[in-house]
Amino acid sequence: MASTLIIGIGTTGLNIIEEAQQWHYEFTGKNKPDKNVEYLFFETDLNAKPKTTPLGTSDIKEVYIDLKRHDATIHSLREDANVDNEWVPDVEQLLFAGTGAGWMSSYGRLALWDSTNFMRVHSEINDAYIRINGDSNTKIIIVGSLLGGTGSGLCVDIAYLTRKITNNSNVEGIFLLPPEVMNNIDSEKLKLNAYSALAAIDYYTNIENKYSVNWPNIGKLESKNPPYKYIQYLSVNFFDATSQLNFDELLKLAGLTLLLNFIDSNVPNINLIRDQINAQRVNGNEHHNTIGLKMIQYPVKQMEELFALNESKIILNSWIDKTHFFDHGIKKEISAIDSIINNETPKDIENIIEKSFDVLKSIKGPDNLMLFENLNSNIDNIILKNTGTYKIPAYIYSLFTTTLNSSYYHIFKNNSYLLRDSIIYQIIEYIDKKTDDYENIEVSKKFLKAVVDGFKNLIGFYTQNYKIQINGLSWDNRLKEIIEMLLADKTKYVLINQKKEFYSFLFTEIIEYLSIYTLVFELDKIIEAIEGGSTLKTIQRSELPTFELLEKFTDIVTKVINSDEKNTKSIKRRLREIENVLNDDKIKLIFYVYNYGNWKTDFKKAGETYASMPNKPKTRDLTISSLYSYLHKISKTNNDDLYSNFVGKFVQEITSRSLFSNIDIIHIIQNLDNNSIRNVELKNLYKANCQSIREKLPPLVRIKTTDEFIIASNALLYVFHDKVIGNNQGILPNCQPAPMQHAYIDTPSFKDVIIFYQEYGYMGNSNGVDRFYKPLVNNSFVDLYKRDILKCFNSTAKMKHVPYLSEKEFKNNYLK
Amino acid sequence: MFDVFFTLWVTDLLSWFIKLIALTASVLFVLYLVYITWLKAEKTKKPFPVHSKKVFLKAIILTTVIYNIFWFLVLKYNGMYVFEWNKFEMKLSNTYFLILPILISYLILAILFFLTKSRIKKLV
C-alpha cells in the first residue's frame, strides 16, 4: 500500500490539508484513506485549529511550534558557537506569544530552531513516518503558502529536516504563490517573504549550492540535493484571464491537487493517479510546475451534510424549545405536563428521601460497630445501669449531644456527605431520566423546580412537625425535649416488662430525629446549590444538576445552532457556507450539477424521500448515552464537541440512507438544459475535443507575456472519473484516449465527479536546451515585486524576512 | 373463693362488692398476663408504641374469649333457672343486679378496646 506523509506549514498549509481532507470525505466518506496516510501541520499561531469534516472529526495532527520563549531562544542561539546563527533575528518586542510568526520569515524559521519545538517536530515527523510504514516509495508532500511568516520561514528547513529524519528523498511541495496585486498595508512584508522563500528554494535547488546548517540539536546537516524533488505552484492569477480566482476556490483546488496524490492509495492493486502522473515527469531538470484544473461534480456529500444540518437543527431546537416538547413525535405544550409533575414528583421525592435514609444505616457507631449494634450496647448499659455517673436522661443526652465529639451527632455530621451524595445521585438519575423522556431542557428545569419545591415543603413539614431548626445549638435544646417527651412513657413499658423494647424504640426515635436534622441541613444546602449557589459534587465528582447547568446546556445548544462567533462551529454558519458554495456562480473552475437542475429541487426531493422513511434517527441513536449525560459531558469541554459529535453522527445517518439519487454524473450532464450560460459552458466542455479541453484549462499561475507554456509532446491531459466506459473508451464523446495525448484514469472514489487535469512546466526549447518553468524567472509578479523590494530592502528587512540567504547572496542573485 | 367467682347468689351487699372487685380485677389480671405474654412472643419491626397497642387489642379479644368460657362455666354451675328476667325487684336477688359485676368486666374490656383503637389511629 502506497503511503503518503503530508505536512502543512503555516495556516494556509493547514487550510490546504483541510480542503484535501474535506474532498477525501466527499469522495469516500472518510477523512483519509487508511493508516497509510498521515496529515501533520506545523504552526506558530496557536489559534489555528483544524476544521472537522461533516463526520465531526479531523485526522489532521496539529503541532504547535510557538514563539513564547523567542527571546530566550534568540539569546541561546546567538551564544552557541556551534550553530549557524548569522540569520537569527533580533528580539522583536512586538512579537507576542501565540500570535504566529508576525508575517516575518525569520521568526517562522526561528520557531523551528527553538530546541523544544525542534524536538517536537522531529519526533512528530518520525512517529508519523513510522505510523504510515514509510519506505522508499513513500511520498512526502509539504504544503503551504509562501506569503506568511511560518510558511516562508520553514519551507527550506522543513524539507531538508524531513529528508534527514525519514531518509527519504521523495519530498514534494505544493505552494501557493502571492497574487500580482496586493493592497493591504503589510504587502511589502508579504512580498519580501514570498520572494525570499522562492529565492531560497531556487538557490538550494541549484546543485552548485550546498545546504549546510549546524542545527542546535542534531548538529550538522549538509546536502547538495534540492530541498524538493518537485514543487507545484498555484496562485489566484490565471495565465490568460483578466479576473482572478477567489482565495477559497484556490484553497479548494490546492486541496484537490493534494488529494490526487493519495486518493484510493489504500485500494489494493490499483494504478495510483500520482504514479501515472509521475511517470510522465521523466525529465530530471524539471522541478517546478503548475496545473490547469477543472472539475464537474454532483455534490452529493455537500447536500447530505446540508440535509443533516437542517434535521439536526430541528432536533436541537426541540431540546431548547421553551414552550413545546415532542411526545412520540407529537408536539405538545410544556404547560401540559404541569399536572404530571404535580402528581408524580411528591411520590418521587418520597422515594429519594427514603433511599437516602438507607445509606445512614451503614454508618458505624462510636464503638466502631454498626449503628444499631452500637445502640443495643447503649441500651444494655441503661438496663444494667452501667451509665456511670449519669442518670438515664443525661446518659441518653450525652450520646447525642453536639458537645461531645464522640457522640452520634458528630458521627452523623461527619457522615452527612453520604446522605448528600445519595440525594445528589438520585437527583441526577431523576433529571437524567426526565431529560431522556421529554428531550427538552425546559421540561427538565420544571422537574428540577418541582424537586426543589418538594424539598422546601419537606423542610417546612419537618420544621413544623419535628420542630427542627438548622443550627447546632437548637439540636441540643430539641434533644432535651425529645428525651423528656419519650421518657414520659417509660413507666408504662417498665410495667409490662418491655424495658429493652422501649429503649430501643427511644433510640430509634432519636436517631430518626437526628437523621431528619441531618437531612434538613443537607437539603438546605442542595436547594441553595440548585438555585444558584456554589456547585455541589459527590465524592465521585458527580455534579448536582442546577438551574445554571441546565441553562448552560441551553446556551451550548443555542450556540451550536445559531452562533456567529469566530472560531465557533455552528449549524447556522456551516449551512451558510454550504449554501454559499452551492449558490456561488462565481466559482470558476469547479462546476456543480444536479439531478433536478438545481440543488434546492434535489434537496426538496430528498426531503420527500426522507419524510416517507420509517425509523428516523432518534436522539438516543445520535447521543448514544442519555441526553442529560451527553450534554453534561459536552458542557465540560466545548461547543464544538456537540457540533462535531451530534451533527457528525447525523451526517453518517443521512449518508447511510442514500437520500440523493445515485444517478451517473454523465447522465446529469447530458440532460442539462441550455437555460444558463454555465450549463452551456459545461456541456461544451463535455462535448469538446481534446485540444479544446486543454485550452479550457488555463495554468494556475500568470507568467510574463514574453513567456509561454508549451504542451510537451509527452504531456498528457488527464480525465479522472470512476470508470472508463467499455473497451477502454473514454467518458467524453469527442475526446477519446490516445497514446501520448490524453488519458482517462479511473479510480473508484471519483464517483460523482469528472476532473480535468493538465500540468504545465515545459517552456520550449531554446538553442537546443529545454527550458522549464521557474517561478522567479517566469512569473509576472517577479519584476513588480523586485522593484518594490529594492525600494525598501535594508539590513532590518533582511534580518526579518530573508533567513536563508546572506544579504550578498540575495542581492546579487535575486535583486539585480 | 369458689363462691366469689362461681356462685351467682349473694347474701349481702358486701359479698356483691367483693364479687365485683374480684371479677374486674381478675379480668384485668388475665388481660395483663395475656398482653405481656403476647408482647414477648411476637417480634416486629413496627414502631414499638404501635406494636404494643396492637398486641393490647389482640389481648383484649383473647381475654374476652377466656371470660366467655368462664361465663359459660358459671351458667353451667348455677343453672338457667336462677335467672328471672321478667322481674325487677329492689332486692339482692335481682337477676340484673347479680350479673352486674360480670357486665361491668365486659364493659371495661370494651372501653379499653375502643380507647386503644383510637390511640393507634392517632399514632398511625
PDB file of N, CA and C in Angstrom, chain A residues 406-455:
ATOM      1  N   SER A 406     -17.457  12.475  70.403  1.00  0.00           N
ATOM      2  CA  SER A 406     -17.690  11.077  70.014  1.00  0.00           C
ATOM      3  C   SER A 406     -19.177  10.753  69.931  1.00  0.00           C
ATOM      4  N   SER A 407     -20.029  11.757  70.057  1.00  0.00           N
ATOM      5  CA  SER A 407     -21.467  11.488  70.089  1.00  0.00           C
ATOM      6  C   SER A 407     -21.994  11.094  68.711  1.00  0.00           C
ATOM      7  N   TYR A 408     -23.196  10.527  68.729  1.00  0.00           N
ATOM      8  CA  TYR A 408     -23.844  10.153  67.470  1.00  0.00           C
ATOM      9  C   TYR A 408     -24.062  11.382  66.590  1.00  0.00           C
ATOM     10  N   TYR A 409     -24.270  12.509  67.246  1.00  0.00           N
ATOM     11  CA  TYR A 409     -24.473  13.743  66.476  1.00  0.00           C
ATOM     12  C   TYR A 409     -23.292  13.979  65.538  1.00  0.00           C
ATOM     13  N   HIS A 410     -22.072  13.866  66.075  1.00  0.00           N
ATOM     14  CA  HIS A 410     -20.881  14.124  65.249  1.00  0.00           C
ATOM     15  C   HIS A 410     -20.649  13.016  64.230  1.00  0.00           C
ATOM     16  N   ILE A 411     -21.027  11.806  64.641  1.00  0.00           N
ATOM     17  CA  ILE A 411     -20.891  10.705  63.662  1.00  0.00           C
ATOM     18  C   ILE A 411     -21.801  10.987  62.461  1.00  0.00           C
ATOM     19  N   PHE A 412     -23.011  11.406  62.748  1.00  0.00           N
ATOM     20  CA  PHE A 412     -23.938  11.732  61.661  1.00  0.00           C
ATOM     21  C   PHE A 412     -23.427  12.917  60.849  1.00  0.00           C
ATOM     22  N   LYS A 413     -22.928  13.894  61.579  1.00  0.00           N
ATOM     23  CA  LYS A 413     -22.455  15.105  60.894  1.00  0.00           C
ATOM     24  C   LYS A 413     -21.284  14.749  59.958  1.00  0.00           C
ATOM     25  N   ASN A 414     -20.371  13.925  60.479  1.00  0.00           N
ATOM     26  CA  ASN A 414     -19.208  13.555  59.662  1.00  0.00           C
ATOM     27  C   ASN A 414     -19.588  12.674  58.474  1.00  0.00           C
ATOM     28  N   ASN A 415     -20.695  11.991  58.616  1.00  0.00           N
ATOM     29  CA  ASN A 415     -21.116  11.104  57.517  1.00  0.00           C
ATOM     30  C   ASN A 415     -22.262  11.685  56.696  1.00  0.00           C
ATOM     31  N   SER A 416     -22.553  12.939  56.942  1.00  0.00           N
ATOM     32  CA  SER A 416     -23.708  13.526  56.247  1.00  0.00           C
ATOM     33  C   SER A 416     -23.482  13.582  54.729  1.00  0.00           C
ATOM     34  N   TYR A 417     -22.191  13.531  54.340  1.00  0.00           N
ATOM     35  CA  TYR A 417     -21.920  13.544  52.899  1.00  0.00           C
ATOM     36  C   TYR A 417     -22.538  12.326  52.198  1.00  0.00           C
ATOM     37  N   LEU A 418     -22.649  11.220  52.974  1.00  0.00           N
ATOM     38  CA  LEU A 418     -23.256  10.015  52.384  1.00  0.00           C
ATOM     39  C   LEU A 418     -24.704  10.290  51.986  1.00  0.00           C
ATOM     40  N   LEU A 419     -25.381  10.974  52.907  1.00  0.00           N
ATOM     41  CA  LEU A 419     -26.776  11.329  52.653  1.00  0.00           C
ATOM     42  C   LEU A 419     -26.860  12.289  51.464  1.00  0.00           C
ATOM     43  N   ARG A 420     -25.969  13.291  51.504  1.00  0.00           N
ATOM     44  CA  ARG A 420     -25.962  14.299  50.429  1.00  0.00           C
ATOM     45  C   ARG A 420     -25.657  13.637  49.083  1.00  0.00           C
ATOM     46  N   ASP A 421     -24.618  12.795  49.084  1.00  0.00           N
ATOM     47  CA  ASP A 421     -24.241  12.129  47.828  1.00  0.00           C
ATOM     48  C   ASP A 421     -25.386  11.286  47.293  1.00  0.00           C
ATOM     49  N   SER A 422     -26.040  10.586  48.227  1.00  0.00           N
ATOM     50  CA  SER A 422     -27.146   9.731  47.796  1.00  0.00           C
ATOM     51  C   SER A 422     -28.253  10.578  47.155  1.00  0.00           C
ATOM     52  N   ILE A 423     -28.555  11.722  47.790  1.00  0.00           N
ATOM     53  CA  ILE A 423     -29.603  12.593  47.220  1.00  0.00           C
ATOM     54  C   ILE A 423     -29.150  13.138  45.864  1.00  0.00           C
ATOM     55  N   ILE A 424     -27.878  13.550  45.788  1.00  0.00           N
ATOM     56  CA  ILE A 424     -27.381  14.102  44.511  1.00  0.00           C
ATOM     57  C   ILE A 424     -27.482  13.050  43.405  1.00  0.00           C
ATOM     58  N   TYR A 425     -27.023  11.840  43.726  1.00  0.00           N
ATOM     59  CA  TYR A 425     -27.091  10.776  42.707  1.00  0.00           C
ATOM     60  C   TYR A 425     -28.524  10.566  42.235  1.00  0.00           C
ATOM     61  N   GLN A 426     -29.430  10.583  43.205  1.00  0.00           N
ATOM     62  CA  GLN A 426     -30.826  10.323  42.831  1.00  0.00           C
ATOM     63  C   GLN A 426     -31.420  11.486  42.032  1.00  0.00           C
ATOM     64  N   ILE A 427     -30.998  12.706  42.359  1.00  0.00           N
ATOM     65  CA  ILE A 427     -31.496  13.848  41.564  1.00  0.00           C
ATOM     66  C   ILE A 427     -30.925  13.748  40.139  1.00  0.00           C
ATOM     67  N   ILE A 428     -29.638  13.382  40.059  1.00  0.00           N
ATOM     68  CA  ILE A 428     -29.031  13.228  38.724  1.00  0.00           C
ATOM     69  C   ILE A 428     -29.823  12.188  37.928  1.00  0.00           C
ATOM     70  N   GLU A 429     -30.067  11.059  38.591  1.00  0.00           N
ATOM     71  CA  GLU A 429     -30.785   9.969  37.925  1.00  0.00           C
ATOM     72  C   GLU A 429     -32.187  10.427  37.496  1.00  0.00           C
ATOM     73  N   TYR A 430     -32.804  11.184  38.380  1.00  0.00           N
ATOM     74  CA  TYR A 430     -34.169  11.659  38.134  1.00  0.00           C
ATOM     75  C   TYR A 430     -34.201  12.623  36.945  1.00  0.00           C
ATOM     76  N   ILE A 431     -33.321  13.629  36.983  1.00  0.00           N
ATOM     77  CA  ILE A 431     -33.300  14.629  35.907  1.00  0.00           C
ATOM     78  C   ILE A 431     -32.818  13.984  34.603  1.00  0.00           C
ATOM     79  N   ASP A 432     -31.874  13.053  34.742  1.00  0.00           N
ATOM     80  CA  ASP A 432     -31.377  12.317  33.586  1.00  0.00           C
ATOM     81  C   ASP A 432     -32.550  11.604  32.902  1.00  0.00           C
ATOM     82  N   LYS A 433     -33.361  10.942  33.706  1.00  0.00           N
ATOM     83  CA  LYS A 433     -34.491  10.181  33.155  1.00  0.00           C
ATOM     84  C   LYS A 433     -35.518  11.126  32.518  1.00  0.00           C
ATOM     85  N   LYS A 434     -35.809  12.214  33.220  1.00  0.00           N
ATOM     86  CA  LYS A 434     -36.811  13.151  32.695  1.00  0.00           C
ATOM     87  C   LYS A 434     -36.311  13.820  31.412  1.00  0.00           C
ATOM     88  N   THR A 435     -35.006  14.126  31.381  1.00  0.00           N
ATOM     89  CA  THR A 435     -34.440  14.749  30.169  1.00  0.00           C
ATOM     90  C   THR A 435     -34.515  13.769  29.005  1.00  0.00           C
ATOM     91  N   ASP A 436     -34.268  12.508  29.327  1.00  0.00           N
ATOM     92  CA  ASP A 436     -34.342  11.493  28.280  1.00  0.00           C
ATOM     93  C   ASP A 436     -35.788  11.263  27.828  1.00  0.00           C
ATOM     94  N   ASP A 437     -36.704  11.283  28.790  1.00  0.00           N
ATOM     95  CA  ASP A 437     -38.117  11.027  28.464  1.00  0.00           C
ATOM     96  C   ASP A 437     -38.705  12.142  27.601  1.00  0.00           C
ATOM     97  N   TYR A 438     -38.394  13.380  27.962  1.00  0.00           N
ATOM     98  CA  TYR A 438     -39.066  14.504  27.295  1.00  0.00           C
ATOM     99  C   TYR A 438     -38.170  15.212  26.267  1.00  0.00           C
ATOM    100  N   GLU A 439     -36.857  14.959  26.336  1.00  0.00           N
ATOM    101  CA  GLU A 439     -35.894  15.574  25.408  1.00  0.00           C
ATOM    102  C   GLU A 439     -36.107  17.078  25.291  1.00  0.00           C
ATOM    103  N   ASN A 440     -36.281  17.710  26.422  1.00  0.00           N
ATOM    104  CA  ASN A 440     -36.464  19.160  26.419  1.00  0.00           C
ATOM    105  C   ASN A 440     -35.903  19.720  27.726  1.00  0.00           C
ATOM    106  N   ILE A 441     -34.977  20.640  27.587  1.00  0.00           N
ATOM    107  CA  ILE A 441     -34.284  21.151  28.778  1.00  0.00           C
ATOM    108  C   ILE A 441     -35.236  21.970  29.654  1.00  0.00           C
ATOM    109  N   GLU A 442     -36.194  22.633  29.007  1.00  0.00           N
ATOM    110  CA  GLU A 442     -37.158  23.435  29.766  1.00  0.00           C
ATOM    111  C   GLU A 442     -38.004  22.519  30.666  1.00  0.00           C
ATOM    112  N   VAL A 443     -38.367  21.355  30.134  1.00  0.00           N
ATOM    113  CA  VAL A 443     -39.130  20.395  30.937  1.00  0.00           C
ATOM    114  C   VAL A 443     -38.262  19.897  32.101  1.00  0.00           C
ATOM    115  N   SER A 444     -36.993  19.640  31.797  1.00  0.00           N
ATOM    116  CA  SER A 444     -36.081  19.206  32.865  1.00  0.00           C
ATOM    117  C   SER A 444     -36.015  20.254  33.959  1.00  0.00           C
ATOM    118  N   LYS A 445     -36.001  21.524  33.533  1.00  0.00           N
ATOM    119  CA  LYS A 445     -35.969  22.611  34.528  1.00  0.00           C
ATOM    120  C   LYS A 445     -37.215  22.559  35.400  1.00  0.00           C
ATOM    121  N   LYS A 446     -38.355  22.279  34.761  1.00  0.00           N
ATOM    122  CA  LYS A 446     -39.613  22.218  35.519  1.00  0.00           C
ATOM    123  C   LYS A 446     -39.554  21.108  36.559  1.00  0.00           C
ATOM    124  N   PHE A 447     -39.029  19.955  36.133  1.00  0.00           N
ATOM    125  CA  PHE A 447     -38.936  18.848  37.091  1.00  0.00           C
ATOM    126  C   PHE A 447     -37.957  19.192  38.219  1.00  0.00           C
ATOM    127  N   LEU A 448     -36.873  19.863  37.843  1.00  0.00           N
ATOM    128  CA  LEU A 448     -35.901  20.249  38.870  1.00  0.00           C
ATOM    129  C   LEU A 448     -36.545  21.234  39.850  1.00  0.00           C
ATOM    130  N   LYS A 449     -37.356  22.121  39.290  1.00  0.00           N
ATOM    131  CA  LYS A 449     -38.042  23.102  40.148  1.00  0.00           C
ATOM    132  C   LYS A 449     -39.010  22.371  41.084  1.00  0.00           C
ATOM    133  N   ALA A 450     -39.677  21.354  40.528  1.00  0.00           N
ATOM    134  CA  ALA A 450     -40.611  20.579  41.356  1.00  0.00           C
ATOM    135  C   ALA A 450     -39.860  19.871  42.484  1.00  0.00           C
ATOM    136  N   VAL A 451     -38.661  19.401  42.187  1.00  0.00           N
ATOM    137  CA  VAL A 451     -37.848  18.747  43.215  1.00  0.00           C
ATOM    138  C   VAL A 451     -37.503  19.758  44.314  1.00  0.00           C
ATOM    139  N   VAL A 452     -37.070  20.947  43.869  1.00  0.00           N
ATOM    140  CA  VAL A 452     -36.710  21.992  44.841  1.00  0.00           C
ATOM    141  C   VAL A 452     -37.930  22.338  45.704  1.00  0.00           C
ATOM    142  N   ASP A 453     -39.077  22.522  45.047  1.00  0.00           N
ATOM    143  CA  ASP A 453     -40.292  22.865  45.796  1.00  0.00           C
ATOM    144  C   ASP A 453     -40.654  21.748  46.774  1.00  0.00           C
ATOM    145  N   GLY A 454     -40.508  20.513  46.301  1.00  0.00           N
ATOM    146  CA  GLY A 454     -40.800  19.365  47.154  1.00  0.00           C
ATOM    147  C   GLY A 454     -39.890  19.353  48.375  1.00  0.00           C
ATOM    148  N   PHE A 455     -38.620  19.629  48.145  1.00  0.00           N
ATOM    149  CA  PHE A 455     -37.658  19.677  49.263  1.00  0.00           C
ATOM    150  C   PHE A 455     -38.023  20.794  50.243  1.00  0.00           C
TER     151      PHE A 455
END
